[in-house]
CSV table of C-alpha atoms and ligand atoms in Angstrom, one decimal:
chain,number,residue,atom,x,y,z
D,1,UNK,CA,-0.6,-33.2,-13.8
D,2,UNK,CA,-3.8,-32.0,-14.7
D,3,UNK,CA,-5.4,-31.9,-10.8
D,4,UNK,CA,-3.1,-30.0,-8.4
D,5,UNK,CA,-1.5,-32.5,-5.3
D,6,UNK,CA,-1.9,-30.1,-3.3
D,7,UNK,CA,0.3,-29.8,0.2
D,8,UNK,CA,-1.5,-29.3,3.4
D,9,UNK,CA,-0.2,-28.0,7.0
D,10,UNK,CA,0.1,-31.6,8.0
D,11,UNK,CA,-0.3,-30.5,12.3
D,12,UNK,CA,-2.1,-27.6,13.6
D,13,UNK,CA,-3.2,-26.5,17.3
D,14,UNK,CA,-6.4,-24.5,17.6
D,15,UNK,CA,-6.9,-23.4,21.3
D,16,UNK,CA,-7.1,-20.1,23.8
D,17,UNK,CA,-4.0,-19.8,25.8
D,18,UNK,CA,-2.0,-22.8,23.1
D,19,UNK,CA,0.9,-20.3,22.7
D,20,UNK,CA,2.0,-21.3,26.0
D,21,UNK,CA,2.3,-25.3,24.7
D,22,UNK,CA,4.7,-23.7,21.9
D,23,UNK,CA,7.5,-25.3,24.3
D,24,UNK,CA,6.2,-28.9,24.0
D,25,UNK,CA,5.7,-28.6,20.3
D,26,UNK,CA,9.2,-27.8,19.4
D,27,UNK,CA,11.3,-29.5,21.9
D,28,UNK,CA,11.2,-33.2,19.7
D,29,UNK,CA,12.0,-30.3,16.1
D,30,UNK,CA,15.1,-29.4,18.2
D,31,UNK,CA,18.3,-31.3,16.7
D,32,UNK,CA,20.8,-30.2,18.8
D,33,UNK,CA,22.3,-27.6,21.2
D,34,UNK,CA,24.1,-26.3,18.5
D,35,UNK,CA,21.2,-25.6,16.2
D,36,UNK,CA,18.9,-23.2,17.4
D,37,UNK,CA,15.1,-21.9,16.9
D,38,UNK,CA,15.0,-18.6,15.1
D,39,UNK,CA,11.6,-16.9,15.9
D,40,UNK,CA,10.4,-14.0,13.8
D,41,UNK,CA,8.7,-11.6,15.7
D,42,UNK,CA,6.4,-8.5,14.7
D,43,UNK,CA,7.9,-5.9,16.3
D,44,UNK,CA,4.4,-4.3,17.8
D,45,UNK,CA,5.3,-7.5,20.5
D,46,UNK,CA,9.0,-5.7,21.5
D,47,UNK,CA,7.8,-4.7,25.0
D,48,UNK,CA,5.0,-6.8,25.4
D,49,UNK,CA,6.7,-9.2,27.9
D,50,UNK,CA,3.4,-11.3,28.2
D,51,UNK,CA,3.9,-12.9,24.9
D,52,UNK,CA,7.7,-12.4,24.6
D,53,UNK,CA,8.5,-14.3,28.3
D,54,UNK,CA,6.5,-17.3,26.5
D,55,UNK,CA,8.8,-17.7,23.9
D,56,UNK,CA,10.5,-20.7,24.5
D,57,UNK,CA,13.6,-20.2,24.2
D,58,UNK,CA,17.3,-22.0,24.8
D,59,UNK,CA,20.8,-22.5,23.9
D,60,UNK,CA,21.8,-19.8,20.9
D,61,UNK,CA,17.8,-19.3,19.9
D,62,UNK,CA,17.2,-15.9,18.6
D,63,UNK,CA,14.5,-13.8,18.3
D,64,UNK,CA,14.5,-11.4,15.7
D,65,UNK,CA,12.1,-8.9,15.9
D,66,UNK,CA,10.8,-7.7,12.6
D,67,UNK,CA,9.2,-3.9,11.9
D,68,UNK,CA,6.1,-4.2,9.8
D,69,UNK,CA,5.4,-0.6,8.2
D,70,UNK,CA,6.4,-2.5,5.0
D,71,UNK,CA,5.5,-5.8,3.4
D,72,UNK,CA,7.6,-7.9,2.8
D,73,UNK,CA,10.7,-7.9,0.3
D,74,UNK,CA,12.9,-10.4,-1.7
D,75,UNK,CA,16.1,-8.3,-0.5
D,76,UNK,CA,15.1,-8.6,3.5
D,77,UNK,CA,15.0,-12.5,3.1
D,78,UNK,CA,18.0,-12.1,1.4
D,79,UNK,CA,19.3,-10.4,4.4
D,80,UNK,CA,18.0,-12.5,7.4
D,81,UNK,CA,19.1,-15.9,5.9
D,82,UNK,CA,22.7,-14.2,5.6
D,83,UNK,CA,22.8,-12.8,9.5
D,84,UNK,CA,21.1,-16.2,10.5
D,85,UNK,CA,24.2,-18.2,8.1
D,86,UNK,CA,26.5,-15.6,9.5
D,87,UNK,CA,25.4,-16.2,13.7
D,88,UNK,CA,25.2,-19.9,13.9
D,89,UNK,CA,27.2,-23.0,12.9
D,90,UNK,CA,25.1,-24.8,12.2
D,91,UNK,CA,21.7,-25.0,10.2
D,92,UNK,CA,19.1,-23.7,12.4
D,93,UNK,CA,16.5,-26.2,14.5
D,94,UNK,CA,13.8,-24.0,12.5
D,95,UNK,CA,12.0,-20.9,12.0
D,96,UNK,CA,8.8,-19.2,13.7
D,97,UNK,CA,6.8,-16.8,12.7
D,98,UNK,CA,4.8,-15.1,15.3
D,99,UNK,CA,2.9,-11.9,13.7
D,100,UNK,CA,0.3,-11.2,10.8
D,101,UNK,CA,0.7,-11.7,7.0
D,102,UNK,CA,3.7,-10.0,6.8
D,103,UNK,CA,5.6,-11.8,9.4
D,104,UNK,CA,4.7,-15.6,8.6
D,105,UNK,CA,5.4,-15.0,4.9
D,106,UNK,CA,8.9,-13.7,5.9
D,107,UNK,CA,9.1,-17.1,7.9
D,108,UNK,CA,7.9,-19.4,5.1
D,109,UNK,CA,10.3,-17.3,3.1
D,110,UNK,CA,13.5,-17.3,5.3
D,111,UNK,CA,13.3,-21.5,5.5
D,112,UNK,CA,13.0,-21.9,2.4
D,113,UNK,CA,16.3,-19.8,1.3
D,114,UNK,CA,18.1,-21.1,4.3
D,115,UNK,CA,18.0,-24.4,2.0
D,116,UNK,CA,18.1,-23.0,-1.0
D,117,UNK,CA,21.3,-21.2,-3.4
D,118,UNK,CA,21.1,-17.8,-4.9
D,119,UNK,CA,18.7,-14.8,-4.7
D,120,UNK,CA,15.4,-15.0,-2.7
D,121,UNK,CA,14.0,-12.8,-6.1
D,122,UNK,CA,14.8,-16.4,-8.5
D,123,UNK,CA,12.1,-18.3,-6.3
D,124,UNK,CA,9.2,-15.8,-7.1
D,125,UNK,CA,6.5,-18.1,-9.6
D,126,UNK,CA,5.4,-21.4,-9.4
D,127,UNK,CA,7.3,-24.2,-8.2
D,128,UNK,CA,10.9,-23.1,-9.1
D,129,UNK,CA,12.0,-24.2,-4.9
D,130,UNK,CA,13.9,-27.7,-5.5
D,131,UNK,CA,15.4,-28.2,-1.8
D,132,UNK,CA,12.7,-29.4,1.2
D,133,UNK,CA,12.5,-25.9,3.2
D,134,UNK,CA,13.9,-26.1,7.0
D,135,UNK,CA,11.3,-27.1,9.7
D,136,UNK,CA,8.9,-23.5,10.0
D,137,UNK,CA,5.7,-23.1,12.3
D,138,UNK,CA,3.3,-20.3,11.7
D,139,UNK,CA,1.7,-18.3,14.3
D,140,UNK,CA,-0.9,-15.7,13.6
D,141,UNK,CA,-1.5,-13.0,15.9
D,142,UNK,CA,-4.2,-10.9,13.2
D,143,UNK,CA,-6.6,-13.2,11.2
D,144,UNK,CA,-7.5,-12.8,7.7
D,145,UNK,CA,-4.6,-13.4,5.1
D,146,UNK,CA,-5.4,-17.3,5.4
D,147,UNK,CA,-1.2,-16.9,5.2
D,148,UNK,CA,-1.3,-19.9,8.0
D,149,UNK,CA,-2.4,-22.1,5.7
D,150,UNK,CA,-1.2,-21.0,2.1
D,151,UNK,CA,0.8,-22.6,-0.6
D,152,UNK,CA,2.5,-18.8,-0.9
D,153,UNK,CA,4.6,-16.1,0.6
D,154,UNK,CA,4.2,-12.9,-1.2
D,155,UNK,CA,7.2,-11.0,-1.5
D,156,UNK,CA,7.8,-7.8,-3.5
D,157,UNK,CA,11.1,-8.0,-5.7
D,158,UNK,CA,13.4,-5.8,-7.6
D,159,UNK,CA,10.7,-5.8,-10.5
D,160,UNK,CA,7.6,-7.7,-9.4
D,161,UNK,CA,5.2,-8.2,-6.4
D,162,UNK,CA,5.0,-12.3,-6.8
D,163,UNK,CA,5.0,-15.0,-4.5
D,164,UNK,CA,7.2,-18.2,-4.0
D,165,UNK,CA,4.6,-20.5,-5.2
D,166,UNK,CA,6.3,-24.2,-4.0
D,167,UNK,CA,5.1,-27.4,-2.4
D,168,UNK,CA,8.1,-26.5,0.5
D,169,UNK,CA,6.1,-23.5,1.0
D,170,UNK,CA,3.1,-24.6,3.5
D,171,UNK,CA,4.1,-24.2,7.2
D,172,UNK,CA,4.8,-27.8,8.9
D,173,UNK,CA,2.8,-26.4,12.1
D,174,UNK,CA,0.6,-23.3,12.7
D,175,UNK,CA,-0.7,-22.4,16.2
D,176,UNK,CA,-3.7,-20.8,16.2
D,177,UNK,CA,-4.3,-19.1,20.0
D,178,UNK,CA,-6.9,-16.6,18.9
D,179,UNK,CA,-5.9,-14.9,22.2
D,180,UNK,CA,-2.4,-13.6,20.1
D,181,UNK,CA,-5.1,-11.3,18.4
D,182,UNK,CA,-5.8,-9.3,21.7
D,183,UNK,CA,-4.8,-5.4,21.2
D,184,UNK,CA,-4.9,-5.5,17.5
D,185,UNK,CA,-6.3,-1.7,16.3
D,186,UNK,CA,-9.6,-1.5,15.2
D,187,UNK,CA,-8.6,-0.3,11.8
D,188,UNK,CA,-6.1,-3.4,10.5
D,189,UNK,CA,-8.4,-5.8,12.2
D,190,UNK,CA,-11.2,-4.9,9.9
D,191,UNK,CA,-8.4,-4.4,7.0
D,192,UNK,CA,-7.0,-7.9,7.8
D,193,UNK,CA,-10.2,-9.3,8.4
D,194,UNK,CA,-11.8,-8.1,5.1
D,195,UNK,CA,-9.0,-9.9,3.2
D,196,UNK,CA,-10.6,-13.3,3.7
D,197,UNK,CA,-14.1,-12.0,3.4
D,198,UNK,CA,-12.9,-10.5,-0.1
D,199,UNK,CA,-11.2,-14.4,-0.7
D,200,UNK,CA,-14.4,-15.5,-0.3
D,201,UNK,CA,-16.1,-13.9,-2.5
D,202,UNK,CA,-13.5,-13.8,-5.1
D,203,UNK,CA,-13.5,-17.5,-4.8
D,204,UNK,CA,-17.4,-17.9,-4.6
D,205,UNK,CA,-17.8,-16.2,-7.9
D,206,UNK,CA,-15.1,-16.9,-9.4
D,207,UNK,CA,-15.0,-19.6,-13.2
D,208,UNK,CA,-12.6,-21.6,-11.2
D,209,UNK,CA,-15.3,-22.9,-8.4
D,210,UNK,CA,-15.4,-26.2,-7.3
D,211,UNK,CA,-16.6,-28.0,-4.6
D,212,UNK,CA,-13.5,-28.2,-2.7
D,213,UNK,CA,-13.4,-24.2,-3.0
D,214,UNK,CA,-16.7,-24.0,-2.6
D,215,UNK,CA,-17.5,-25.9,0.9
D,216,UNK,CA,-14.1,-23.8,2.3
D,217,UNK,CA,-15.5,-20.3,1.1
D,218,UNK,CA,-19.4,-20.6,2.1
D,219,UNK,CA,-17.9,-21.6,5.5
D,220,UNK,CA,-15.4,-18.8,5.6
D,221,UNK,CA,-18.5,-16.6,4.5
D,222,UNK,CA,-20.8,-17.3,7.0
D,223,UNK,CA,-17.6,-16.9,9.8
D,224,UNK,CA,-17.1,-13.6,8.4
D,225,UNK,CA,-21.0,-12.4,8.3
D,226,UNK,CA,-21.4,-13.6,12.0
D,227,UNK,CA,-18.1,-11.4,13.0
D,228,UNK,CA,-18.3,-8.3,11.0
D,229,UNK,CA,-22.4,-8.1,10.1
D,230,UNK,CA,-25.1,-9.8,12.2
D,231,UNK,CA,-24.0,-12.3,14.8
D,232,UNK,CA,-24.1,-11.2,18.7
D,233,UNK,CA,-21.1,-12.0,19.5
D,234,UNK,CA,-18.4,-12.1,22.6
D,235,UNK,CA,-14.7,-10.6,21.9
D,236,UNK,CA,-13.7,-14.1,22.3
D,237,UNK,CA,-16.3,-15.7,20.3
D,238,UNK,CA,-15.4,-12.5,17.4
D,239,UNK,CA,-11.9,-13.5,18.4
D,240,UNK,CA,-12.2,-17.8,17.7
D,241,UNK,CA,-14.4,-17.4,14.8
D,242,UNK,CA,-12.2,-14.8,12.6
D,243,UNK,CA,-9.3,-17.0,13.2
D,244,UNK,CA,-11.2,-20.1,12.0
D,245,UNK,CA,-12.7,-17.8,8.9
D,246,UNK,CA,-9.1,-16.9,8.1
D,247,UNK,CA,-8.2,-20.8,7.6
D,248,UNK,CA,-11.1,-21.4,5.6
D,249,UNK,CA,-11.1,-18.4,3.2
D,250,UNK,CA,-7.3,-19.5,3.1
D,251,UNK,CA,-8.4,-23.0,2.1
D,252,UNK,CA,-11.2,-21.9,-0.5
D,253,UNK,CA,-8.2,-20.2,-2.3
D,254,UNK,CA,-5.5,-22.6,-2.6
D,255,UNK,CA,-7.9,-24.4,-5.1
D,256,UNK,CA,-9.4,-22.1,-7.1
D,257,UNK,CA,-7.7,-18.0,-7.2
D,258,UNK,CA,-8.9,-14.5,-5.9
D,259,UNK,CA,-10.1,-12.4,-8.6
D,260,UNK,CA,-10.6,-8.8,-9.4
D,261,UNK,CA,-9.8,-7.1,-5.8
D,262,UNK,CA,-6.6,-8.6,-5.7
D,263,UNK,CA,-5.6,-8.1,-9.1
D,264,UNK,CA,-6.2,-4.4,-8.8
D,265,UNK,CA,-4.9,-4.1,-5.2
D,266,UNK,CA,-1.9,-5.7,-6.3
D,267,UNK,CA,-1.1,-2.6,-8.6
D,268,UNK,CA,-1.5,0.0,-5.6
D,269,UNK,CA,0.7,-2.4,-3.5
D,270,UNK,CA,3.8,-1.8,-6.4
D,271,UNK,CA,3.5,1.9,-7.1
D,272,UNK,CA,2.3,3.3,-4.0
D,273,UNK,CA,3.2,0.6,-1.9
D,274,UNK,CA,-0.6,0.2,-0.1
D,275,UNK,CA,-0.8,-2.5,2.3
D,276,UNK,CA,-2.2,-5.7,1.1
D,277,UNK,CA,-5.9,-5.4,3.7
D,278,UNK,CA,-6.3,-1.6,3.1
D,279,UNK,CA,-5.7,-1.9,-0.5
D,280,UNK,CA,-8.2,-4.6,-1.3
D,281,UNK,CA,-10.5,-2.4,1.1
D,282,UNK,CA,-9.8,0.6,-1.6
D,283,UNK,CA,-10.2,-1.5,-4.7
D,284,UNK,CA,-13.5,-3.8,-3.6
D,285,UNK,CA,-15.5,-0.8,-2.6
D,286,UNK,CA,-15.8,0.0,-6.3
D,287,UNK,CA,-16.3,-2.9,-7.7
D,288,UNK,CA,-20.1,-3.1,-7.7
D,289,UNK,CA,-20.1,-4.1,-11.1
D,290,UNK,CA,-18.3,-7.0,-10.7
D,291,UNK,CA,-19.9,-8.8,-6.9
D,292,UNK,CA,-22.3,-6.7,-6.5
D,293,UNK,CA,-23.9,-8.5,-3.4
D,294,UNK,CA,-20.2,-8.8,-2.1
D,295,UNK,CA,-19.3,-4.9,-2.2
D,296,UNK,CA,-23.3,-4.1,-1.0
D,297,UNK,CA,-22.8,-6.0,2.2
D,298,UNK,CA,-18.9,-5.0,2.7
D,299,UNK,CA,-20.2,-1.0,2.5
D,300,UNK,CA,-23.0,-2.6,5.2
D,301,UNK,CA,-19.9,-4.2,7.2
D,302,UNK,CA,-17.9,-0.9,6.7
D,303,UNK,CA,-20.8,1.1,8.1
D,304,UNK,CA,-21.3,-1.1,11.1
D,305,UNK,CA,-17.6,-0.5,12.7
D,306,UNK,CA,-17.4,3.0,11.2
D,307,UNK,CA,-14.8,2.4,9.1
D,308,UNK,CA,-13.4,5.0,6.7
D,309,UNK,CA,-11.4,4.3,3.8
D,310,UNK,CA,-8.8,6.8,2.2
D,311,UNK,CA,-9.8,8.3,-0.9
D,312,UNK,CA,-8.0,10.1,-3.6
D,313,UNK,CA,-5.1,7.9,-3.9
D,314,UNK,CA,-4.9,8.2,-7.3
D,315,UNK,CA,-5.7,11.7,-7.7
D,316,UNK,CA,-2.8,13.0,-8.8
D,317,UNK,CA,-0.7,10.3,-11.0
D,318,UNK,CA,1.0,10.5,-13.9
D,319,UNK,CA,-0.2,9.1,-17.0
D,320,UNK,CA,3.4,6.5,-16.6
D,321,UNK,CA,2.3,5.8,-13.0
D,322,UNK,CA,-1.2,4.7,-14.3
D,323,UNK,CA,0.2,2.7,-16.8
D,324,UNK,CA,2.5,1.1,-14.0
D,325,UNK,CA,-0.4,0.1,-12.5
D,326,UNK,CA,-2.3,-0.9,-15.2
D,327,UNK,CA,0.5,-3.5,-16.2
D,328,UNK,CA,1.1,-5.2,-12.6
D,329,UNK,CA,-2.8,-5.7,-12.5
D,330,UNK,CA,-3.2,-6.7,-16.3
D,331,UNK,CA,0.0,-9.3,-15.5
D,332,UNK,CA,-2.4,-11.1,-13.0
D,333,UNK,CA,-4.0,-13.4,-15.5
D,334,UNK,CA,-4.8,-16.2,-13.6
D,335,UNK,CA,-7.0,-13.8,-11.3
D,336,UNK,CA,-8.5,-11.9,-14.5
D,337,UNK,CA,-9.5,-15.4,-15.9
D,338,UNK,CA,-10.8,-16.6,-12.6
D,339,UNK,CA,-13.0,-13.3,-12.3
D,340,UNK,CA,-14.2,-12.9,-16.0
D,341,UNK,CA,-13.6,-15.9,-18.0
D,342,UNK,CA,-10.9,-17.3,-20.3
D,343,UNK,CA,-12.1,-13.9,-22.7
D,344,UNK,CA,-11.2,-11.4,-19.5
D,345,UNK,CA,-9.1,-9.6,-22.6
D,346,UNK,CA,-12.6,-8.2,-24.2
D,347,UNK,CA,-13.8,-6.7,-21.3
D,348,UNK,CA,-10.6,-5.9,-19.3
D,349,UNK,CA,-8.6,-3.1,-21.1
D,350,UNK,CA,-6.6,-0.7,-20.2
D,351,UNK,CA,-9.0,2.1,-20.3
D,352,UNK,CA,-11.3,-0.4,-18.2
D,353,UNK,CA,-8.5,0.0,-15.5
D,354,UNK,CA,-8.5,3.7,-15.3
D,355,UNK,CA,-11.8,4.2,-14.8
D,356,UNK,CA,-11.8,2.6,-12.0
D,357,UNK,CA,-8.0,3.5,-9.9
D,358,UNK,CA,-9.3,7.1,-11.3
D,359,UNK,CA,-12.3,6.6,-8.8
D,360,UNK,CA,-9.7,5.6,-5.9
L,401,LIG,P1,0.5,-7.4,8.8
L,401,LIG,O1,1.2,-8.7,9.1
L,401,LIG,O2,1.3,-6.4,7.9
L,401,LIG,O3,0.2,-6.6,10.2
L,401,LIG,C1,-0.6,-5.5,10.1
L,401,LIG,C2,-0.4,-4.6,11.4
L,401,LIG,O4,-1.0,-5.3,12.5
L,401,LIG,C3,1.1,-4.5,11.7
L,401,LIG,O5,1.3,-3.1,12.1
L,401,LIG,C4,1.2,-5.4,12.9
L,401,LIG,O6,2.2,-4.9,13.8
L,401,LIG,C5,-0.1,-5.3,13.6
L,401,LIG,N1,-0.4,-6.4,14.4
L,401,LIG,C6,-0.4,-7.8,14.1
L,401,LIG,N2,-0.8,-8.5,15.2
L,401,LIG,C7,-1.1,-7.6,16.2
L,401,LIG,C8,-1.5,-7.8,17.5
L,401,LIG,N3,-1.9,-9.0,18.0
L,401,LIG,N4,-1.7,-6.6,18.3
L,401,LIG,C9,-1.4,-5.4,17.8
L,401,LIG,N5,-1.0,-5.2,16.5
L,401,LIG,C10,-0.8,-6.3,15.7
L,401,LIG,O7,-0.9,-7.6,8.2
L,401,LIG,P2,-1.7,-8.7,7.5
L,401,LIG,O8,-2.9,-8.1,6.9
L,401,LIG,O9,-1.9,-9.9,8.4
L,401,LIG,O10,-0.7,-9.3,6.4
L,401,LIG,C11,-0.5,-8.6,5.2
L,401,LIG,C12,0.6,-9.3,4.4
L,401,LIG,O11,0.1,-10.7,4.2
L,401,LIG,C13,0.9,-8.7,3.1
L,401,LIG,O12,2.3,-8.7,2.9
L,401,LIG,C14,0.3,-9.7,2.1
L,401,LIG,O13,1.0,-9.7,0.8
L,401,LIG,C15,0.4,-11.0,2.8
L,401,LIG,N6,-0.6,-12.0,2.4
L,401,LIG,C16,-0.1,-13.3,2.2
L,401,LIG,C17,-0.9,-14.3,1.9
L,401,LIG,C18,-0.4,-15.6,1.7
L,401,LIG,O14,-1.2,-16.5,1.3
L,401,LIG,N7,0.9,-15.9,1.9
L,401,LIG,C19,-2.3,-14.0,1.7
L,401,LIG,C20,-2.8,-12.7,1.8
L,401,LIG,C21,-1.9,-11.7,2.2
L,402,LIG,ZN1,-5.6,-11.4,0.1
């Protein structure tokens, strides 16, 4: 097919205080006694008994509680699908996600292999999921990755930082309750944040732009500009209109790609193991040449809130580590075509690549 048919979240609740309707929402998903809910939960929420006594649960339900230090891996999916096969009889009810990035792409994930043979790492590409994923909701508590609405769930592998790419891969319900975003740190939130500013721009000036990207992006944008740069606004206003950006940014993506940020980032994720906001933080301050309005008004957005990034990440690799790098970031084609054209070879070399991680 030459135009992507591309899945949608087909139910969504946007609303302060919706988290406690999470109840309501899955009690008709619930197929029997015998079947339970498995909620995924970022571990920052262990003790926080305000949002853990509103998790509904019942019967053999489980909440697994999931440390975030590290993104996510092919080998934990691996892992949770067998403890969740091992603990219940029966095929769960479904699975929530409650957390950032890292959380809901475990959940999309996790119901996908709990329908599906083999490894978690022979999913990673494009459309290679056969089986209809079990019911999965995603909640964010930190907006930005536009994970909540996604086609994707990134997952680093034995030998490559790729994500299941699949129709089954979309969540059948987010929950956005931009109150779950209370008590994030300063730091990630602009880290997080920054990701769907970065989509935006990626997407914005990117050779795949169309108007379905387009209209999604400007919107996500302008969200973005009035929360990190110029707008007046309350926490909760900050609060509602990050989590809308998020969506959007997430939505200008799925049809079109993100360019050179990513593509870059994506190499300090695999050697060094950055974290997906802070990397593309690292990578899209130097990459004036490239969106140049972008980068001048994220140093702005940077000043503002006072953020520093780390520097000297690269300062003392090896001439294999750079070349490690170089080939994770020169295997992102689609994003190198999307930021430089179908002849992204001519300009995009190796020694191109250097240059800039030596500046990092
Ligand atoms: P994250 O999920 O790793 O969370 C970052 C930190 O914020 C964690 O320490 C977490 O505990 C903390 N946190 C989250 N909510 C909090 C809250 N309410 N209060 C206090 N602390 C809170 O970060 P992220 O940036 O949301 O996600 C990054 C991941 O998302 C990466 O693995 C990346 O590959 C993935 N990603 C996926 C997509 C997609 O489309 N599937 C898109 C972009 C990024
Ligand atoms: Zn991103």
């Amino acid at each position: 097919m030459k135009y992507k048919n591309f899945p949608m979240v087909p139910r969504v609740v946007f609303g302060r205080g919706s988290f406690s309707q999470l109840n309501e929402i899955l009690m008709p998903k619930r197929k029997n006694s015998e079947a339970p809910f498995i909620f995924l939960v970022d571990d920052v929420f262990e003790n926080n008994k305000k949002i853990t006594s509103q998790i509904p649960t019942l019967f053999n339900d489980q909440i697994i509680f999931i440390p975030t230090e590290e993104e996510p891996k092919t080998d934990q999916v691996d892992v949770l699908v067998e403890k969740i096969r091992n603990e219940s009889n029966e095929i769960p009810s479904g699975i929530i996600g409650i957390g950032g990035g890292t959380v809901m792409d475990l959940a999309k994930a996790v119901a996908i292999m709990l329908t599906s043979t083999g490894k978690t790492e022979d999913y990673q590409g494009w459309d290679l999921v056969k089986n209809e994923a079990l019911y999965h909701v995603g909640i964010p508590t930190i907006s930005g990755t536009g994970a909540e609405v996604s086609r994707t769930t990134v997952l680093t592998g034995p030998d490559k930082k790729l994500g299941i790419n699949s129709d089954f891969t979309p969540f059948d319900q987010v929950l956005l309750d931009p109150e779950l975003t209370n008590g994030v740190p300063k730091d990630q939130w602009f880290y997080t944040g920054m990701d769907c500013y970065i989509h935006c721009v990626e997407s914005l000036n990117g050779t795949y732009l169309n108007a379905f990207s387009q209209s999604y992006g400007e919107k996500a944008g302008e969200l973005c500009h009035e929360v990190f740069y110029d707008g007046n606004l309350s926490e909760e206003e900050s609060q509602d209109k990050l989590m809308m950006a998020s969506w959007h940014g997430g939505m200008s993506i799925a049809y079109s790609q993100v360019g050179v940020a990513h593509a870059m980032s994506y190499g300090l994720s695999y050697l060094l193991g950055t974290r997906h906001g802070i990397g593309n933080c690292i990578v899209f301050d130097h990459l004036e040449e490239f969106y140049p309005e972008g980068v001048a008004m994220f140093k702005k957005m940077k000043a503002r809130f006072g953020i520093e990034l780390p520097t000297g990440l690269c300062a003392n690799l090896t001439d294999e580590e750079f070349d490690t790098m170089i080939n994770v970031s020169m295997g992102m084609e689609p994003l190198w075509e999307n930021a430089c054209g179908k002849n992204w070879k001519d300009t995009i070399t190796p020694e191109k690549l250097r240059s800039l991680y030596e500046k990092m």
